[in-house]
Amino acid sequence: INLETVEVPTVRLYNLQGVQLYQQHTNATGAQQIQVNLETLNLIPGTYFVEVQAGPEKKTINFVVMP
């Protein structure tokens, strides 16, 4: 996900019902790689959304956890 801003990004993970399951604030601006260990979240099979927001800019992608 690429954001064109100098704001500090926040990463959130939601389930299909819109319930927030995870949130991570980062401490840096600019290009960076953020890793989330999904195994520690014990996600059940289904569709999930990852949202990255930095200031007013927000991007969302979805992914599927298979059984």
PDB file of N, CA and C in Angstrom:
ATOM      1  N   ILE A   1       0.857  -1.164   0.000  1.00  0.00           N
ATOM      2  CA  ILE A   1       0.000   0.000   0.000  1.00  0.00           C
ATOM      3  C   ILE A   1       0.906   1.231   0.000  1.00  0.00           C
ATOM      4  N   ASN A   2       0.680   2.114  -0.911  1.00  0.00           N
ATOM      5  CA  ASN A   2       1.462   3.339  -0.989  1.00  0.00           C
ATOM      6  C   ASN A   2       0.595   4.529  -0.625  1.00  0.00           C
ATOM      7  N   LEU A   3       1.070   5.318   0.314  1.00  0.00           N
ATOM      8  CA  LEU A   3       0.383   6.546   0.694  1.00  0.00           C
ATOM      9  C   LEU A   3       1.301   7.718   0.400  1.00  0.00           C
ATOM     10  N   GLU A   4       0.771   8.758  -0.168  1.00  0.00           N
ATOM     11  CA  GLU A   4       1.551   9.941  -0.518  1.00  0.00           C
ATOM     12  C   GLU A   4       1.392  11.005   0.563  1.00  0.00           C
ATOM     13  N   THR A   5       1.923  10.732   1.744  1.00  0.00           N
ATOM     14  CA  THR A   5       1.803  11.679   2.848  1.00  0.00           C
ATOM     15  C   THR A   5       3.008  11.550   3.764  1.00  0.00           C
ATOM     16  N   VAL A   6       3.229  12.560   4.573  1.00  0.00           N
ATOM     17  CA  VAL A   6       4.329  12.534   5.535  1.00  0.00           C
ATOM     18  C   VAL A   6       3.822  12.246   6.943  1.00  0.00           C
ATOM     19  N   GLU A   7       2.541  11.943   7.067  1.00  0.00           N
ATOM     20  CA  GLU A   7       1.947  11.620   8.364  1.00  0.00           C
ATOM     21  C   GLU A   7       2.405  10.230   8.832  1.00  0.00           C
ATOM     22  N   VAL A   8       2.346   9.990  10.133  1.00  0.00           N
ATOM     23  CA  VAL A   8       2.672   8.681  10.707  1.00  0.00           C
ATOM     24  C   VAL A   8       1.481   7.750  10.494  1.00  0.00           C
ATOM     25  N   PRO A   9       1.693   6.571   9.864  1.00  0.00           N
ATOM     26  CA  PRO A   9       0.570   5.691   9.555  1.00  0.00           C
ATOM     27  C   PRO A   9       0.134   4.808  10.730  1.00  0.00           C
ATOM     28  N   THR A  10      -1.139   4.417  10.675  1.00  0.00           N
ATOM     29  CA  THR A  10      -1.725   3.452  11.599  1.00  0.00           C
ATOM     30  C   THR A  10      -2.284   2.310  10.776  1.00  0.00           C
ATOM     31  N   VAL A  11      -2.045   1.081  11.225  1.00  0.00           N
ATOM     32  CA  VAL A  11      -2.544  -0.115  10.545  1.00  0.00           C
ATOM     33  C   VAL A  11      -3.648  -0.725  11.402  1.00  0.00           C
ATOM     34  N   ARG A  12      -4.771  -1.042  10.765  1.00  0.00           N
ATOM     35  CA  ARG A  12      -5.885  -1.688  11.463  1.00  0.00           C
ATOM     36  C   ARG A  12      -6.336  -2.904  10.670  1.00  0.00           C
ATOM     37  N   LEU A  13      -6.790  -3.920  11.383  1.00  0.00           N
ATOM     38  CA  LEU A  13      -7.317  -5.143  10.766  1.00  0.00           C
ATOM     39  C   LEU A  13      -8.755  -5.327  11.228  1.00  0.00           C
ATOM     40  N   TYR A  14      -9.651  -5.553  10.267  1.00  0.00           N
ATOM     41  CA  TYR A  14     -11.075  -5.730  10.556  1.00  0.00           C
ATOM     42  C   TYR A  14     -11.560  -7.057  10.000  1.00  0.00           C
ATOM     43  N   ASN A  15     -12.569  -7.629  10.652  1.00  0.00           N
ATOM     44  CA  ASN A  15     -13.220  -8.801  10.074  1.00  0.00           C
ATOM     45  C   ASN A  15     -14.322  -8.327   9.126  1.00  0.00           C
ATOM     46  N   LEU A  16     -15.031  -9.263   8.515  1.00  0.00           N
ATOM     47  CA  LEU A  16     -16.058  -8.931   7.526  1.00  0.00           C
ATOM     48  C   LEU A  16     -17.219  -8.155   8.129  1.00  0.00           C
ATOM     49  N   GLN A  17     -17.444  -8.293   9.428  1.00  0.00           N
ATOM     50  CA  GLN A  17     -18.515  -7.565  10.106  1.00  0.00           C
ATOM     51  C   GLN A  17     -18.098  -6.151  10.514  1.00  0.00           C
ATOM     52  N   GLY A  18     -16.845  -5.795  10.278  1.00  0.00           N
ATOM     53  CA  GLY A  18     -16.365  -4.459  10.609  1.00  0.00           C
ATOM     54  C   GLY A  18     -15.807  -4.325  12.012  1.00  0.00           C
ATOM     55  N   VAL A  19     -15.631  -5.436  12.710  1.00  0.00           N
ATOM     56  CA  VAL A  19     -15.068  -5.408  14.059  1.00  0.00           C
ATOM     57  C   VAL A  19     -13.549  -5.286  13.956  1.00  0.00           C
ATOM     58  N   GLN A  20     -12.980  -4.291  14.631  1.00  0.00           N
ATOM     59  CA  GLN A  20     -11.533  -4.110  14.622  1.00  0.00           C
ATOM     60  C   GLN A  20     -10.876  -5.187  15.472  1.00  0.00           C
ATOM     61  N   LEU A  21      -9.940  -5.922  14.866  1.00  0.00           N
ATOM     62  CA  LEU A  21      -9.256  -7.018  15.555  1.00  0.00           C
ATOM     63  C   LEU A  21      -7.830  -6.671  15.950  1.00  0.00           C
ATOM     64  N   TYR A  22      -7.260  -5.659  15.321  1.00  0.00           N
ATOM     65  CA  TYR A  22      -5.846  -5.343  15.538  1.00  0.00           C
ATOM     66  C   TYR A  22      -5.612  -3.884  15.173  1.00  0.00           C
ATOM     67  N   GLN A  23      -4.683  -3.251  15.876  1.00  0.00           N
ATOM     68  CA  GLN A  23      -4.270  -1.891  15.541  1.00  0.00           C
ATOM     69  C   GLN A  23      -2.810  -1.729  15.892  1.00  0.00           C
ATOM     70  N   GLN A  24      -2.069  -1.101  15.007  1.00  0.00           N
ATOM     71  CA  GLN A  24      -0.649  -0.847  15.244  1.00  0.00           C
ATOM     72  C   GLN A  24      -0.325   0.566  14.777  1.00  0.00           C
ATOM     73  N   HIS A  25       0.228   1.363  15.681  1.00  0.00           N
ATOM     74  CA  HIS A  25       0.713   2.694  15.330  1.00  0.00           C
ATOM     75  C   HIS A  25       2.198   2.565  15.029  1.00  0.00           C
ATOM     76  N   THR A  26       2.644   3.207  13.986  1.00  0.00           N
ATOM     77  CA  THR A  26       4.067   3.185  13.671  1.00  0.00           C
ATOM     78  C   THR A  26       4.700   4.478  14.177  1.00  0.00           C
ATOM     79  N   ASN A  27       6.007   4.486  14.236  1.00  0.00           N
ATOM     80  CA  ASN A  27       6.719   5.642  14.778  1.00  0.00           C
ATOM     81  C   ASN A  27       7.494   6.411  13.721  1.00  0.00           C
ATOM     82  N   ALA A  28       7.343   6.033  12.455  1.00  0.00           N
ATOM     83  CA  ALA A  28       8.163   6.655  11.415  1.00  0.00           C
ATOM     84  C   ALA A  28       7.288   7.110  10.255  1.00  0.00           C
ATOM     85  N   THR A  29       7.811   8.051   9.508  1.00  0.00           N
ATOM     86  CA  THR A  29       7.156   8.492   8.287  1.00  0.00           C
ATOM     87  C   THR A  29       8.011   8.070   7.106  1.00  0.00           C
ATOM     88  N   GLY A  30       7.487   8.235   5.923  1.00  0.00           N
ATOM     89  CA  GLY A  30       8.232   7.872   4.722  1.00  0.00           C
ATOM     90  C   GLY A  30       8.053   6.400   4.403  1.00  0.00           C
ATOM     91  N   ALA A  31       8.809   5.931   3.423  1.00  0.00           N
ATOM     92  CA  ALA A  31       8.705   4.541   2.981  1.00  0.00           C
ATOM     93  C   ALA A  31       9.121   3.609   4.107  1.00  0.00           C
ATOM     94  N   GLN A  32       8.291   2.614   4.357  1.00  0.00           N
ATOM     95  CA  GLN A  32       8.599   1.642   5.395  1.00  0.00           C
ATOM     96  C   GLN A  32       7.836   0.363   5.145  1.00  0.00           C
ATOM     97  N   GLN A  33       8.299  -0.685   5.749  1.00  0.00           N
ATOM     98  CA  GLN A  33       7.630  -1.979   5.672  1.00  0.00           C
ATOM     99  C   GLN A  33       7.100  -2.297   7.062  1.00  0.00           C
ATOM    100  N   ILE A  34       5.817  -2.632   7.118  1.00  0.00           N
ATOM    101  CA  ILE A  34       5.185  -2.967   8.391  1.00  0.00           C
ATOM    102  C   ILE A  34       4.783  -4.427   8.342  1.00  0.00           C
ATOM    103  N   GLN A  35       5.215  -5.198   9.321  1.00  0.00           N
ATOM    104  CA  GLN A  35       4.890  -6.618   9.362  1.00  0.00           C
ATOM    105  C   GLN A  35       3.918  -6.898  10.489  1.00  0.00           C
ATOM    106  N   VAL A  36       2.918  -7.724  10.175  1.00  0.00           N
ATOM    107  CA  VAL A  36       1.938  -8.159  11.162  1.00  0.00           C
ATOM    108  C   VAL A  36       1.944  -9.683  11.144  1.00  0.00           C
ATOM    109  N   ASN A  37       2.192 -10.303  12.283  1.00  0.00           N
ATOM    110  CA  ASN A  37       2.184 -11.763  12.370  1.00  0.00           C
ATOM    111  C   ASN A  37       0.739 -12.220  12.554  1.00  0.00           C
ATOM    112  N   LEU A  38       0.120 -12.662  11.467  1.00  0.00           N
ATOM    113  CA  LEU A  38      -1.281 -13.063  11.505  1.00  0.00           C
ATOM    114  C   LEU A  38      -1.509 -14.326  12.333  1.00  0.00           C
ATOM    115  N   GLU A  39      -0.496 -15.161  12.477  1.00  0.00           N
ATOM    116  CA  GLU A  39      -0.652 -16.382  13.272  1.00  0.00           C
ATOM    117  C   GLU A  39      -0.973 -16.076  14.726  1.00  0.00           C
ATOM    118  N   THR A  40      -0.451 -14.988  15.260  1.00  0.00           N
ATOM    119  CA  THR A  40      -0.696 -14.649  16.663  1.00  0.00           C
ATOM    120  C   THR A  40      -2.115 -14.129  16.877  1.00  0.00           C
ATOM    121  N   LEU A  41      -2.806 -13.755  15.789  1.00  0.00           N
ATOM    122  CA  LEU A  41      -4.171 -13.249  15.916  1.00  0.00           C
ATOM    123  C   LEU A  41      -5.213 -14.359  15.910  1.00  0.00           C
ATOM    124  N   ASN A  42      -4.789 -15.606  15.609  1.00  0.00           N
ATOM    125  CA  ASN A  42      -5.700 -16.759  15.600  1.00  0.00           C
ATOM    126  C   ASN A  42      -6.953 -16.491  14.770  1.00  0.00           C
ATOM    127  N   LEU A  43      -6.751 -16.046  13.547  1.00  0.00           N
ATOM    128  CA  LEU A  43      -7.870 -15.730  12.671  1.00  0.00           C
ATOM    129  C   LEU A  43      -8.539 -17.005  12.167  1.00  0.00           C
ATOM    130  N   ILE A  44      -9.860 -17.013  12.179  1.00  0.00           N
ATOM    131  CA  ILE A  44     -10.588 -18.143  11.623  1.00  0.00           C
ATOM    132  C   ILE A  44     -10.717 -17.924  10.114  1.00  0.00           C
ATOM    133  N   PRO A  45     -10.969 -18.978   9.337  1.00  0.00           N
ATOM    134  CA  PRO A  45     -11.117 -18.804   7.892  1.00  0.00           C
ATOM    135  C   PRO A  45     -12.196 -17.769   7.570  1.00  0.00           C
ATOM    136  N   GLY A  46     -11.898 -16.888   6.644  1.00  0.00           N
ATOM    137  CA  GLY A  46     -12.837 -15.847   6.249  1.00  0.00           C
ATOM    138  C   GLY A  46     -12.128 -14.694   5.575  1.00  0.00           C
ATOM    139  N   THR A  47     -12.877 -13.638   5.290  1.00  0.00           N
ATOM    140  CA  THR A  47     -12.361 -12.441   4.633  1.00  0.00           C
ATOM    141  C   THR A  47     -12.074 -11.362   5.670  1.00  0.00           C
ATOM    142  N   TYR A  48     -10.950 -10.697   5.500  1.00  0.00           N
ATOM    143  CA  TYR A  48     -10.521  -9.645   6.415  1.00  0.00           C
ATOM    144  C   TYR A  48     -10.063  -8.433   5.615  1.00  0.00           C
ATOM    145  N   PHE A  49     -10.018  -7.286   6.273  1.00  0.00           N
ATOM    146  CA  PHE A  49      -9.601  -6.046   5.643  1.00  0.00           C
ATOM    147  C   PHE A  49      -8.461  -5.425   6.433  1.00  0.00           C
ATOM    148  N   VAL A  50      -7.445  -4.957   5.718  1.00  0.00           N
ATOM    149  CA  VAL A  50      -6.339  -4.220   6.319  1.00  0.00           C
ATOM    150  C   VAL A  50      -6.472  -2.772   5.861  1.00  0.00           C
ATOM    151  N   GLU A  51      -6.491  -1.877   6.825  1.00  0.00           N
ATOM    152  CA  GLU A  51      -6.607  -0.451   6.540  1.00  0.00           C
ATOM    153  C   GLU A  51      -5.342   0.241   7.028  1.00  0.00           C
ATOM    154  N   VAL A  52      -4.743   1.027   6.169  1.00  0.00           N
ATOM    155  CA  VAL A  52      -3.586   1.843   6.540  1.00  0.00           C
ATOM    156  C   VAL A  52      -4.006   3.297   6.368  1.00  0.00           C
ATOM    157  N   GLN A  53      -3.881   4.060   7.461  1.00  0.00           N
ATOM    158  CA  GLN A  53      -4.281   5.462   7.417  1.00  0.00           C
ATOM    159  C   GLN A  53      -3.140   6.325   7.907  1.00  0.00           C
ATOM    160  N   ALA A  54      -2.875   7.380   7.145  1.00  0.00           N
ATOM    161  CA  ALA A  54      -1.868   8.370   7.523  1.00  0.00           C
ATOM    162  C   ALA A  54      -2.484   9.733   7.281  1.00  0.00           C
ATOM    163  N   GLY A  55      -2.828  10.412   8.365  1.00  0.00           N
ATOM    164  CA  GLY A  55      -3.523  11.688   8.226  1.00  0.00           C
ATOM    165  C   GLY A  55      -4.867  11.454   7.563  1.00  0.00           C
ATOM    166  N   PRO A  56      -5.225  12.268   6.581  1.00  0.00           N
ATOM    167  CA  PRO A  56      -6.514  12.105   5.920  1.00  0.00           C
ATOM    168  C   PRO A  56      -6.518  11.008   4.856  1.00  0.00           C
ATOM    169  N   GLU A  57      -5.351  10.507   4.485  1.00  0.00           N
ATOM    170  CA  GLU A  57      -5.263   9.493   3.431  1.00  0.00           C
ATOM    171  C   GLU A  57      -5.435   8.096   4.006  1.00  0.00           C
ATOM    172  N   LYS A  58      -6.255   7.284   3.336  1.00  0.00           N
ATOM    173  CA  LYS A  58      -6.540   5.934   3.836  1.00  0.00           C
ATOM    174  C   LYS A  58      -6.630   4.967   2.650  1.00  0.00           C
ATOM    175  N   LYS A  59      -6.029   3.786   2.812  1.00  0.00           N
ATOM    176  CA  LYS A  59      -6.100   2.722   1.806  1.00  0.00           C
ATOM    177  C   LYS A  59      -6.535   1.442   2.511  1.00  0.00           C
ATOM    178  N   THR A  60      -7.365   0.658   1.830  1.00  0.00           N
ATOM    179  CA  THR A  60      -7.852  -0.602   2.383  1.00  0.00           C
ATOM    180  C   THR A  60      -7.666  -1.703   1.358  1.00  0.00           C
ATOM    181  N   ILE A  61      -7.172  -2.852   1.827  1.00  0.00           N
ATOM    182  CA  ILE A  61      -7.087  -4.044   0.985  1.00  0.00           C
ATOM    183  C   ILE A  61      -7.745  -5.193   1.741  1.00  0.00           C
ATOM    184  N   ASN A  62      -8.169  -6.201   1.010  1.00  0.00           N
ATOM    185  CA  ASN A  62      -8.753  -7.362   1.676  1.00  0.00           C
ATOM    186  C   ASN A  62      -7.897  -8.592   1.429  1.00  0.00           C
ATOM    187  N   PHE A  63      -8.044  -9.575   2.288  1.00  0.00           N
ATOM    188  CA  PHE A  63      -7.367 -10.859   2.119  1.00  0.00           C
ATOM    189  C   PHE A  63      -8.248 -11.936   2.708  1.00  0.00           C
ATOM    190  N   VAL A  64      -7.982 -13.177   2.314  1.00  0.00           N
ATOM    191  CA  VAL A  64      -8.791 -14.316   2.752  1.00  0.00           C
ATOM    192  C   VAL A  64      -7.908 -15.294   3.498  1.00  0.00           C
ATOM    193  N   VAL A  65      -8.359 -15.747   4.658  1.00  0.00           N
ATOM    194  CA  VAL A  65      -7.704 -16.789   5.426  1.00  0.00           C
ATOM    195  C   VAL A  65      -8.411 -18.094   5.050  1.00  0.00           C
ATOM    196  N   MET A  66      -7.650 -19.034   4.529  1.00  0.00           N
ATOM    197  CA  MET A  66      -8.193 -20.325   4.096  1.00  0.00           C
ATOM    198  C   MET A  66      -8.076 -21.347   5.241  1.00  0.00           C
ATOM    199  N   PRO A  67      -8.991 -22.338   5.235  1.00  0.00           N
ATOM    200  CA  PRO A  67      -8.899 -23.383   6.281  1.00  0.00           C
ATOM    201  C   PRO A  67      -7.681 -24.267   6.104  1.00  0.00           C
TER     202      PRO A  67
END
